[in-house]
Amino acid sequence: MRYLEIAIPKGRRQAVLDILEDEGIDYVVGDETSGRGYAAVVRFPLPTRAVEPLLDRLNRAGIDDEARVVVINAETVISRSFDALLDQYSHGGTKGERTSRQVLRTRADELTPSFSIYVVMLLISAVVATAGLLADSPAVVVGSMVIAPLIGPALAANVGIVTGDDKLTSTGFRYQVVGVAIVVAASIGLATLARVAGLEPAGVDIVVVAELQERVSPNLLSLAVALGAGVAGILSLTRGFSEAIVGVMIAAALIPPAAAVGITVAWGMYGAALGAAVLVTVNVLSINLAALTTLWIAGYRPQGLFEVSPTRRPTYAYAVVFGVALLVLAAPLVSITLLDFHTTELRSSATDEVDAALEEPQFDGLEVDSVEVTLDDDYPVRSVDQVVVTVSGDDPGQIPALSERIHEGVAAHTDEPVVVEVQFVVSEQRGGTSGDRIDAFSRSVEQGSIPDSSL
């Protein structure tokens, strides 16, 4: 429920009171004596759902920016006429609250902090995220999301679009672009210092760190996080849920990938940096497209006769730009997703072939330890590098034949050249002495290759 106070401009008193009477609203009116151009002040309670239609009707009657409207929350209203009004706006028994677009615009603006505070908080978040990624610490990475003030700009931009507030729109988009740039720049600086200081947790190939690897070679599942964050953000704003919790979800889609861009640039791995940059861009577009679509479906748009068309056109334009750009940038994610499926299928097929081979009498005494499919380092769109099979036993002499057998089996499951490597772990040498020697035999699927071995 809401409680409204409207300072009525001179010459508009009767028009306002006629609208309130027609709506069946109980009101209290008093004369305005401040000499500031107001004729009267009217106060009345109103169901939340009724705020937007009433203000639209007043606007069409000429009560526009010259009037002063204050909307505050009301704890309870004891009135039979108010109960009837509440039923009238319950839409078939649903009395859930829907924030008016006038209040929505104010709330979105309030969620956007001052620029100085925004920059400081993002710098702190970038430092924490970079440290968490370098340390491969999920807990620290989550901490960086909690303090990132990204929910305000993400929502403000789209609320501004559907309500025709150009200033709110430009502020929201400017904050988003600047925010991502700040995180990337800060991450580059911190990661460069870490590398110079010799703090390289994964050596030169920094992307083998689990927290980094999933962000430099993203798949389509990444879209689900960003799209969900955009929808949840709008619902939190319009339905009164916790914006702080949803803010963490939005930050999860932006802060770690942006920090991953900085880290990989500092390590000179520009292909991996490109993959992380694509993920950041896709997530920004997904959040905004989901938020804009949710707002439009929920009916948040100017309702005046002369406002709908001008606002609808830019809304469609933004939606088309977001959608087309998202489709173009999602192409690498599709390729990576298909590679993930292929890798999983190839690993399963290779495992079946190894199990079948080891059941043959000539390989009696051998046991499989692991079957892995490794990818190359050509980020962001990688390809299968080799299939690595590790077996253990006490007779390395069986390995050349086993390598040939597995090679033939795996070749039947792929149309592309791939190297199959069999590693042999000597579990027990002659005389009962334990050993740890590893023989590796590899054979390419390409015709005419020659197996090689190394100790």
Short mmCIF file of C-alpha atoms in Angstrom, two decimals:
data_model
loop_
_atom_site.label_atom_id
_atom_site.label_comp_id
_atom_site.label_asym_id
_atom_site.label_seq_id
_atom_site.Cartn_x
_atom_site.Cartn_y
_atom_site.Cartn_z
CA MET A 1 0.00 0.00 0.00
CA ARG A 2 1.10 3.55 -0.69
CA TYR A 3 0.28 6.97 0.73
CA LEU A 4 0.34 9.85 -1.75
CA GLU A 5 0.63 13.57 -1.21
CA ILE A 6 0.06 15.79 -4.22
CA ALA A 7 0.67 19.55 -4.26
CA ILE A 8 -1.84 20.73 -6.90
CA PRO A 9 -0.87 23.66 -9.17
CA LYS A 10 -3.18 26.64 -9.29
CA GLY A 11 -6.11 26.18 -11.65
CA ARG A 12 -5.95 22.35 -11.42
CA ARG A 13 -7.60 21.71 -8.07
CA GLN A 14 -11.03 20.74 -9.32
CA ALA A 15 -9.64 18.54 -12.10
CA VAL A 16 -7.62 16.52 -9.59
CA LEU A 17 -10.49 16.18 -7.14
CA ASP A 18 -12.86 15.08 -9.92
CA ILE A 19 -10.45 12.26 -10.88
CA LEU A 20 -10.15 11.12 -7.26
CA GLU A 21 -13.92 11.13 -6.86
CA ASP A 22 -14.34 9.17 -10.08
CA GLU A 23 -11.84 6.54 -8.88
CA GLY A 24 -13.66 6.20 -5.55
CA ILE A 25 -10.64 7.34 -3.53
CA ASP A 26 -11.03 8.76 -0.02
CA TYR A 27 -8.88 11.86 0.28
CA VAL A 28 -8.12 14.78 2.54
CA VAL A 29 -7.53 18.17 0.93
CA GLY A 30 -6.08 21.29 2.45
CA ASP A 31 -5.34 24.78 1.18
CA GLU A 32 -1.73 25.62 0.24
CA THR A 33 -0.61 28.98 1.60
CA SER A 34 3.14 28.91 0.91
CA GLY A 35 2.76 31.17 -2.13
CA ARG A 36 4.78 28.82 -4.35
CA GLY A 37 2.18 28.38 -7.05
CA TYR A 38 0.19 25.54 -5.46
CA ALA A 39 -3.55 25.77 -4.92
CA ALA A 40 -4.02 22.84 -2.51
CA VAL A 41 -2.44 19.69 -1.06
CA VAL A 42 -4.37 16.42 -1.27
CA ARG A 43 -3.46 13.25 0.64
CA PHE A 44 -4.85 9.73 0.26
CA PRO A 45 -3.97 6.02 0.59
CA LEU A 46 -3.82 3.88 -2.54
CA PRO A 47 -3.20 0.22 -3.42
CA THR A 48 0.26 -0.26 -4.90
CA ARG A 49 -1.17 -1.43 -8.21
CA ALA A 50 -3.30 1.72 -8.48
CA VAL A 51 -0.44 4.22 -8.20
CA GLU A 52 0.71 4.01 -11.81
CA PRO A 53 -2.76 4.15 -13.47
CA LEU A 54 -3.80 7.08 -11.28
CA LEU A 55 -0.65 9.11 -11.95
CA ASP A 56 -1.05 8.39 -15.68
CA ARG A 57 -4.63 9.65 -15.57
CA LEU A 58 -3.58 12.78 -13.70
CA ASN A 59 -0.84 13.33 -16.26
CA ARG A 60 -3.32 13.11 -19.12
CA ALA A 61 -5.49 15.65 -17.30
CA GLY A 62 -2.61 18.14 -17.34
CA ILE A 63 -1.18 17.42 -13.89
CA ASP A 64 2.42 16.92 -15.00
CA ASP A 65 5.80 18.09 -13.71
CA GLU A 66 4.27 21.27 -12.28
CA ALA A 67 2.69 19.19 -9.52
CA ARG A 68 4.70 17.78 -6.62
CA VAL A 69 3.98 14.12 -5.90
CA VAL A 70 5.30 12.23 -2.89
CA VAL A 71 4.79 8.45 -2.65
CA ILE A 72 5.57 6.66 0.62
CA ASN A 73 4.88 3.20 2.01
CA ALA A 74 1.82 2.70 4.20
CA GLU A 75 1.82 0.00 6.89
CA THR A 76 -1.95 -0.45 7.04
CA VAL A 77 -5.18 1.28 6.09
CA ILE A 78 -8.42 0.71 8.02
CA SER A 79 -11.23 1.73 5.72
CA ARG A 80 -14.09 -0.12 4.01
CA SER A 81 -13.82 2.06 0.93
CA PHE A 82 -10.09 1.31 0.71
CA ASP A 83 -10.83 -2.42 0.89
CA ALA A 84 -13.16 -2.02 -2.08
CA LEU A 85 -10.47 -0.11 -3.96
CA LEU A 86 -7.95 -2.85 -3.13
CA ASP A 87 -10.29 -5.49 -4.57
CA GLN A 88 -10.78 -3.37 -7.67
CA TYR A 89 -7.05 -3.39 -8.40
CA SER A 90 -6.42 -6.97 -7.33
CA HIS A 91 -6.88 -8.26 -10.91
CA GLY A 92 -8.93 -11.36 -10.28
CA GLY A 93 -7.84 -11.94 -6.71
CA THR A 94 -4.08 -11.37 -7.18
CA LYS A 95 -3.03 -8.71 -4.70
CA GLY A 96 0.72 -8.96 -5.32
CA GLU A 97 2.49 -5.64 -5.37
CA ARG A 98 3.72 -4.18 -8.65
CA THR A 99 5.89 -1.12 -8.28
CA SER A 100 4.75 1.82 -10.36
CA ARG A 101 7.13 2.98 -13.06
CA GLN A 102 7.47 6.35 -11.32
CA VAL A 103 8.69 4.64 -8.14
CA LEU A 104 10.70 2.14 -10.22
CA ARG A 105 12.65 4.96 -11.82
CA THR A 106 13.46 6.45 -8.43
CA ARG A 107 14.57 3.10 -6.99
CA ALA A 108 16.80 2.36 -9.99
CA ASP A 109 18.42 5.77 -9.64
CA GLU A 110 19.00 5.20 -5.92
CA LEU A 111 20.77 1.88 -6.60
CA THR A 112 23.38 3.68 -8.70
CA PRO A 113 26.04 5.05 -6.30
CA SER A 114 28.05 8.21 -6.80
CA PHE A 115 30.84 7.80 -9.33
CA SER A 116 33.65 8.12 -6.78
CA ILE A 117 32.19 5.42 -4.52
CA TYR A 118 31.51 3.26 -7.57
CA VAL A 119 35.13 3.45 -8.72
CA VAL A 120 36.57 2.73 -5.26
CA MET A 121 34.32 -0.28 -4.67
CA LEU A 122 35.11 -1.71 -8.10
CA LEU A 123 38.85 -1.30 -7.53
CA ILE A 124 38.55 -3.23 -4.28
CA SER A 125 36.43 -5.87 -5.99
CA ALA A 126 38.96 -6.17 -8.85
CA VAL A 127 41.86 -6.66 -6.43
CA VAL A 128 39.97 -9.33 -4.49
CA ALA A 129 38.82 -11.12 -7.64
CA THR A 130 42.32 -11.12 -9.14
CA ALA A 131 43.82 -12.48 -5.94
CA GLY A 132 41.13 -15.14 -5.74
CA LEU A 133 41.68 -16.28 -9.33
CA LEU A 134 45.46 -16.39 -8.94
CA ALA A 135 45.12 -18.32 -5.70
CA ASP A 136 42.45 -20.58 -7.21
CA SER A 137 40.20 -19.77 -4.26
CA PRO A 138 36.43 -19.87 -4.96
CA ALA A 139 35.67 -18.32 -1.56
CA VAL A 140 37.77 -15.23 -2.30
CA VAL A 141 36.24 -14.89 -5.77
CA VAL A 142 32.76 -14.97 -4.23
CA GLY A 143 33.87 -12.25 -1.82
CA SER A 144 34.75 -10.01 -4.75
CA MET A 145 31.20 -10.39 -6.08
CA VAL A 146 29.58 -9.35 -2.81
CA ILE A 147 31.19 -5.90 -2.78
CA ALA A 148 30.78 -5.07 -6.47
CA PRO A 149 28.09 -2.35 -6.96
CA LEU A 150 26.99 -3.46 -10.42
CA ILE A 151 23.27 -4.06 -9.96
CA GLY A 152 22.35 -0.37 -10.05
CA PRO A 153 23.84 0.49 -13.47
CA ALA A 154 22.60 -2.74 -15.05
CA LEU A 155 19.01 -2.07 -13.99
CA ALA A 156 19.05 1.72 -14.33
CA ALA A 157 19.95 1.60 -18.02
CA ASN A 158 16.97 -0.57 -18.91
CA VAL A 159 14.51 1.16 -16.60
CA GLY A 160 15.54 4.39 -18.32
CA ILE A 161 14.86 2.84 -21.75
CA VAL A 162 11.33 1.63 -21.05
CA THR A 163 10.31 4.75 -19.13
CA GLY A 164 11.81 7.24 -21.55
CA ASP A 165 14.40 8.61 -19.11
CA ASP A 166 17.41 9.32 -21.35
CA LYS A 167 19.57 10.57 -18.48
CA LEU A 168 19.04 7.38 -16.48
CA THR A 169 19.76 5.28 -19.58
CA SER A 170 23.03 7.03 -20.43
CA THR A 171 24.18 6.92 -16.81
CA GLY A 172 23.49 3.19 -16.56
CA PHE A 173 25.37 2.29 -19.74
CA ARG A 174 28.26 4.61 -18.96
CA TYR A 175 28.68 3.08 -15.51
CA GLN A 176 28.63 -0.45 -16.97
CA VAL A 177 31.31 0.25 -19.58
CA VAL A 178 33.53 2.20 -17.19
CA GLY A 179 33.06 -0.42 -14.47
CA VAL A 180 34.24 -3.31 -16.67
CA ALA A 181 37.19 -1.22 -17.90
CA ILE A 182 38.21 -0.43 -14.31
CA VAL A 183 38.18 -4.09 -13.31
CA VAL A 184 40.22 -5.13 -16.36
CA ALA A 185 42.80 -2.36 -15.86
CA ALA A 186 43.17 -3.05 -12.15
CA SER A 187 43.54 -6.78 -12.79
CA ILE A 188 46.25 -6.18 -15.39
CA GLY A 189 48.19 -4.07 -12.90
CA LEU A 190 47.90 -6.51 -10.00
CA ALA A 191 48.58 -9.59 -12.16
CA THR A 192 51.65 -7.93 -13.65
CA LEU A 193 53.00 -7.25 -10.17
CA ALA A 194 52.28 -10.85 -9.18
CA ARG A 195 54.12 -12.18 -12.20
CA VAL A 196 57.14 -9.90 -11.69
CA ALA A 197 57.26 -10.99 -8.05
CA GLY A 198 57.31 -14.63 -9.12
CA LEU A 199 53.87 -15.46 -7.76
CA GLU A 200 52.94 -17.86 -10.55
CA PRO A 201 50.71 -20.60 -9.08
CA ALA A 202 50.53 -22.49 -12.34
CA GLY A 203 53.82 -21.56 -13.93
CA VAL A 204 53.76 -19.99 -17.39
CA ASP A 205 50.46 -21.65 -18.37
CA ILE A 206 48.41 -19.71 -15.86
CA VAL A 207 45.07 -20.83 -17.31
CA VAL A 208 45.40 -24.33 -15.88
CA VAL A 209 44.12 -22.75 -12.66
CA ALA A 210 40.57 -24.08 -12.36
CA GLU A 211 38.97 -20.72 -11.52
CA LEU A 212 40.55 -19.19 -14.64
CA GLN A 213 40.10 -22.05 -17.08
CA GLU A 214 36.32 -21.97 -17.02
CA ARG A 215 36.31 -18.26 -17.87
CA VAL A 216 38.83 -18.14 -20.73
CA SER A 217 37.05 -20.91 -22.66
CA PRO A 218 33.35 -20.38 -21.84
CA ASN A 219 30.42 -22.38 -23.21
CA LEU A 220 26.72 -21.65 -23.67
CA LEU A 221 25.96 -22.43 -20.05
CA SER A 222 27.55 -19.05 -19.24
CA LEU A 223 24.54 -17.40 -20.90
CA ALA A 224 22.19 -18.95 -18.36
CA VAL A 225 23.93 -17.14 -15.49
CA ALA A 226 23.76 -13.74 -17.16
CA LEU A 227 20.20 -14.11 -18.44
CA GLY A 228 19.03 -15.29 -15.03
CA ALA A 229 20.82 -12.37 -13.38
CA GLY A 230 19.04 -9.86 -15.63
CA VAL A 231 15.59 -11.32 -14.99
CA ALA A 232 16.18 -11.67 -11.24
CA GLY A 233 17.48 -8.12 -11.04
CA ILE A 234 14.28 -6.65 -12.49
CA LEU A 235 12.07 -8.87 -10.34
CA SER A 236 13.96 -7.76 -7.23
CA LEU A 237 13.39 -4.15 -8.22
CA THR A 238 9.73 -4.48 -9.12
CA ARG A 239 8.61 -6.99 -6.49
CA GLY A 240 10.63 -5.90 -3.48
CA PHE A 241 13.05 -8.83 -3.23
CA SER A 242 16.57 -8.39 -1.88
CA GLU A 243 18.64 -6.41 -4.39
CA ALA A 244 21.83 -7.30 -2.49
CA ILE A 245 21.49 -11.03 -3.22
CA VAL A 246 20.67 -10.44 -6.87
CA GLY A 247 23.58 -8.00 -7.08
CA VAL A 248 25.95 -10.84 -6.24
CA MET A 249 24.52 -12.83 -9.15
CA ILE A 250 25.06 -9.95 -11.58
CA ALA A 251 28.60 -9.44 -10.27
CA ALA A 252 29.26 -13.18 -10.68
CA ALA A 253 28.63 -12.80 -14.41
CA LEU A 254 30.94 -9.79 -14.80
CA ILE A 255 33.67 -9.43 -12.16
CA PRO A 256 35.57 -12.79 -12.44
CA PRO A 257 35.58 -12.81 -16.28
CA ALA A 258 36.78 -9.19 -16.37
CA ALA A 259 39.54 -10.05 -13.89
CA ALA A 260 40.42 -13.08 -16.03
CA VAL A 261 40.93 -10.74 -19.00
CA GLY A 262 43.44 -8.71 -16.97
CA ILE A 263 45.34 -11.76 -15.70
CA THR A 264 45.71 -13.39 -19.11
CA VAL A 265 46.80 -10.09 -20.69
CA ALA A 266 49.47 -9.74 -17.99
CA TRP A 267 50.67 -13.28 -18.80
CA GLY A 268 50.74 -12.50 -22.52
CA MET A 269 48.10 -15.15 -23.33
CA TYR A 270 46.05 -13.05 -25.71
CA GLY A 271 43.95 -15.90 -27.08
CA ALA A 272 42.79 -16.73 -23.56
CA ALA A 273 42.22 -13.01 -22.92
CA LEU A 274 40.02 -12.87 -26.02
CA GLY A 275 37.94 -15.76 -24.69
CA ALA A 276 37.41 -14.02 -21.36
CA ALA A 277 36.62 -10.72 -23.12
CA VAL A 278 33.97 -12.44 -25.24
CA LEU A 279 32.44 -13.86 -22.06
CA VAL A 280 32.34 -10.42 -20.42
CA THR A 281 30.71 -8.85 -23.48
CA VAL A 282 28.19 -11.66 -23.87
CA ASN A 283 27.27 -11.43 -20.20
CA VAL A 284 26.78 -7.65 -20.36
CA LEU A 285 24.52 -8.03 -23.40
CA SER A 286 22.63 -10.93 -21.82
CA ILE A 287 21.96 -9.06 -18.58
CA ASN A 288 20.67 -5.99 -20.41
CA LEU A 289 18.58 -7.97 -22.91
CA ALA A 290 17.00 -10.06 -20.15
CA ALA A 291 16.30 -6.98 -18.00
CA LEU A 292 14.83 -5.03 -20.91
CA THR A 293 12.64 -7.92 -22.01
CA THR A 294 11.39 -8.56 -18.48
CA LEU A 295 10.48 -4.91 -18.00
CA TRP A 296 8.65 -4.70 -21.30
CA ILE A 297 6.69 -7.89 -20.70
CA ALA A 298 5.74 -6.61 -17.25
CA GLY A 299 4.23 -3.53 -18.90
CA TYR A 300 6.66 -0.87 -17.69
CA ARG A 301 6.39 1.89 -20.27
CA PRO A 302 4.82 5.37 -20.50
CA GLN A 303 1.07 5.06 -20.93
CA GLY A 304 0.21 8.49 -22.29
CA LEU A 305 -1.11 8.73 -25.84
CA PHE A 306 1.89 10.72 -27.01
CA GLU A 307 4.50 8.77 -24.99
CA VAL A 308 4.03 5.15 -26.01
CA SER A 309 5.27 5.32 -29.60
CA PRO A 310 8.45 7.38 -29.03
CA THR A 311 9.45 5.11 -26.15
CA ARG A 312 8.51 1.88 -27.89
CA ARG A 313 10.76 2.61 -30.87
CA PRO A 314 14.02 3.04 -28.89
CA THR A 315 13.09 0.02 -26.77
CA TYR A 316 12.77 -2.12 -29.89
CA ALA A 317 16.01 -0.64 -31.23
CA TYR A 318 17.95 -1.47 -28.06
CA ALA A 319 16.47 -4.97 -27.98
CA VAL A 320 17.49 -5.62 -31.60
CA VAL A 321 21.02 -4.33 -30.99
CA PHE A 322 21.40 -6.47 -27.86
CA GLY A 323 19.95 -9.53 -29.60
CA VAL A 324 22.00 -9.32 -32.81
CA ALA A 325 25.25 -8.61 -30.99
CA LEU A 326 24.54 -11.47 -28.61
CA LEU A 327 23.91 -13.91 -31.48
CA VAL A 328 27.16 -12.89 -33.19
CA LEU A 329 29.28 -13.17 -30.05
CA ALA A 330 27.61 -16.40 -28.97
CA ALA A 331 29.05 -18.22 -32.01
CA PRO A 332 32.38 -19.02 -30.26
CA LEU A 333 30.42 -20.23 -27.23
CA VAL A 334 28.48 -22.61 -29.47
CA SER A 335 31.75 -23.99 -30.85
CA ILE A 336 33.15 -24.49 -27.36
CA THR A 337 29.94 -26.18 -26.23
CA LEU A 338 30.05 -28.58 -29.17
CA LEU A 339 33.69 -29.29 -28.36
CA ASP A 340 32.71 -30.10 -24.77
CA PHE A 341 30.12 -32.58 -26.05
CA HIS A 342 32.63 -34.10 -28.46
CA THR A 343 35.28 -34.36 -25.73
CA THR A 344 32.87 -36.09 -23.38
CA GLU A 345 31.75 -38.49 -26.10
CA LEU A 346 35.34 -39.23 -27.14
CA ARG A 347 36.38 -39.88 -23.55
CA SER A 348 33.49 -42.30 -23.11
CA SER A 349 34.28 -44.09 -26.36
CA ALA A 350 37.98 -44.31 -25.52
CA THR A 351 37.16 -45.73 -22.10
CA ASP A 352 34.98 -48.41 -23.69
CA GLU A 353 37.73 -49.29 -26.16
CA VAL A 354 40.34 -49.55 -23.40
CA ASP A 355 38.07 -51.75 -21.28
CA ALA A 356 37.37 -53.98 -24.28
CA ALA A 357 41.08 -54.25 -25.13
CA LEU A 358 42.11 -55.18 -21.60
CA GLU A 359 39.61 -58.03 -21.59
CA GLU A 360 41.59 -59.74 -24.37
CA PRO A 361 43.89 -62.60 -23.21
CA GLN A 362 47.07 -61.03 -24.63
CA PHE A 363 46.72 -58.07 -22.28
CA ASP A 364 46.06 -60.12 -19.16
CA GLY A 365 47.58 -58.52 -16.08
CA LEU A 366 47.12 -54.89 -17.21
CA GLU A 367 44.74 -52.47 -15.47
CA VAL A 368 43.53 -49.08 -16.62
CA ASP A 369 44.27 -46.18 -14.29
CA SER A 370 42.76 -43.29 -16.27
CA VAL A 371 41.54 -42.16 -19.66
CA GLU A 372 41.81 -38.43 -20.44
CA VAL A 373 41.16 -36.29 -23.49
CA THR A 374 43.46 -33.26 -23.52
CA LEU A 375 42.89 -30.07 -25.52
CA ASP A 376 45.39 -27.80 -27.21
CA ASP A 377 46.24 -24.28 -26.02
CA ASP A 378 44.64 -22.45 -28.94
CA TYR A 379 42.24 -20.33 -26.85
CA PRO A 380 39.40 -19.50 -26.89
CA VAL A 381 38.14 -22.11 -29.39
CA ARG A 382 40.27 -25.16 -28.68
CA SER A 383 40.40 -28.61 -30.27
CA VAL A 384 41.25 -32.13 -29.18
CA ASP A 385 45.02 -32.60 -28.84
CA GLN A 386 45.37 -36.21 -27.76
CA VAL A 387 43.82 -39.07 -25.85
CA VAL A 388 46.02 -40.15 -22.93
CA VAL A 389 45.50 -43.63 -21.49
CA THR A 390 47.37 -44.69 -18.35
CA VAL A 391 47.63 -48.42 -17.57
CA SER A 392 49.59 -50.29 -14.93
CA GLY A 393 51.12 -53.77 -14.82
CA ASP A 394 54.41 -55.63 -14.53
CA ASP A 395 55.21 -56.30 -18.21
CA PRO A 396 55.96 -53.22 -20.37
CA GLY A 397 56.36 -55.47 -23.37
CA GLN A 398 52.60 -55.57 -23.82
CA ILE A 399 52.32 -51.82 -24.40
CA PRO A 400 53.18 -51.53 -28.14
CA ALA A 401 50.44 -53.99 -29.04
CA LEU A 402 48.00 -52.35 -26.62
CA SER A 403 48.79 -48.91 -28.06
CA GLU A 404 48.05 -50.20 -31.57
CA ARG A 405 44.81 -51.83 -30.39
CA ILE A 406 43.53 -48.70 -28.62
CA HIS A 407 44.58 -46.52 -31.54
CA GLU A 408 42.47 -48.54 -33.94
CA GLY A 409 39.47 -48.45 -31.62
CA VAL A 410 39.60 -44.69 -30.97
CA ALA A 411 40.15 -43.90 -34.66
CA ALA A 412 36.75 -45.38 -35.41
CA HIS A 413 35.08 -42.74 -33.20
CA THR A 414 36.55 -39.55 -34.68
CA ASP A 415 36.85 -38.04 -38.15
CA GLU A 416 39.68 -35.71 -37.16
CA PRO A 417 43.39 -36.47 -36.63
CA VAL A 418 44.12 -37.14 -32.98
CA VAL A 419 47.08 -38.58 -31.10
CA VAL A 420 46.47 -41.56 -28.83
CA GLU A 421 49.10 -41.95 -26.13
CA VAL A 422 49.37 -44.95 -23.81
CA GLN A 423 51.36 -44.46 -20.63
CA PHE A 424 52.54 -47.51 -18.74
CA VAL A 425 53.14 -47.43 -14.99
CA VAL A 426 55.34 -50.27 -13.72
CA SER A 427 53.60 -51.30 -10.52
CA GLU A 428 56.02 -54.12 -9.69
CA GLN A 429 59.39 -54.97 -11.21
CA ARG A 430 60.96 -58.43 -11.33
CA GLY A 431 62.16 -59.57 -7.95
CA GLY A 432 59.28 -57.89 -6.15
CA THR A 433 60.89 -54.46 -6.03
CA SER A 434 58.40 -51.62 -6.46
CA GLY A 435 59.11 -49.17 -9.22
CA ASP A 436 57.72 -45.98 -10.69
CA ARG A 437 59.04 -46.13 -14.29
CA ILE A 438 56.58 -44.88 -16.91
CA ASP A 439 56.77 -45.92 -20.56
CA ALA A 440 54.78 -43.76 -22.98
CA PHE A 441 53.80 -44.94 -26.44
CA SER A 442 51.92 -42.64 -28.76
CA ARG A 443 50.42 -43.17 -32.19
CA SER A 444 48.68 -40.63 -34.36
CA VAL A 445 45.45 -41.52 -36.07
CA GLU A 446 46.91 -40.02 -39.24
CA GLN A 447 47.96 -42.67 -41.71
CA GLY A 448 51.64 -43.48 -41.95
CA SER A 449 52.66 -42.25 -38.49
CA ILE A 450 55.21 -44.13 -36.47
CA PRO A 451 54.79 -44.76 -32.74
CA ASP A 452 57.40 -43.28 -30.47
CA SER A 453 58.32 -44.08 -26.90
CA SER A 454 60.04 -42.36 -24.03
CA LEU A 455 60.94 -43.16 -20.45
#
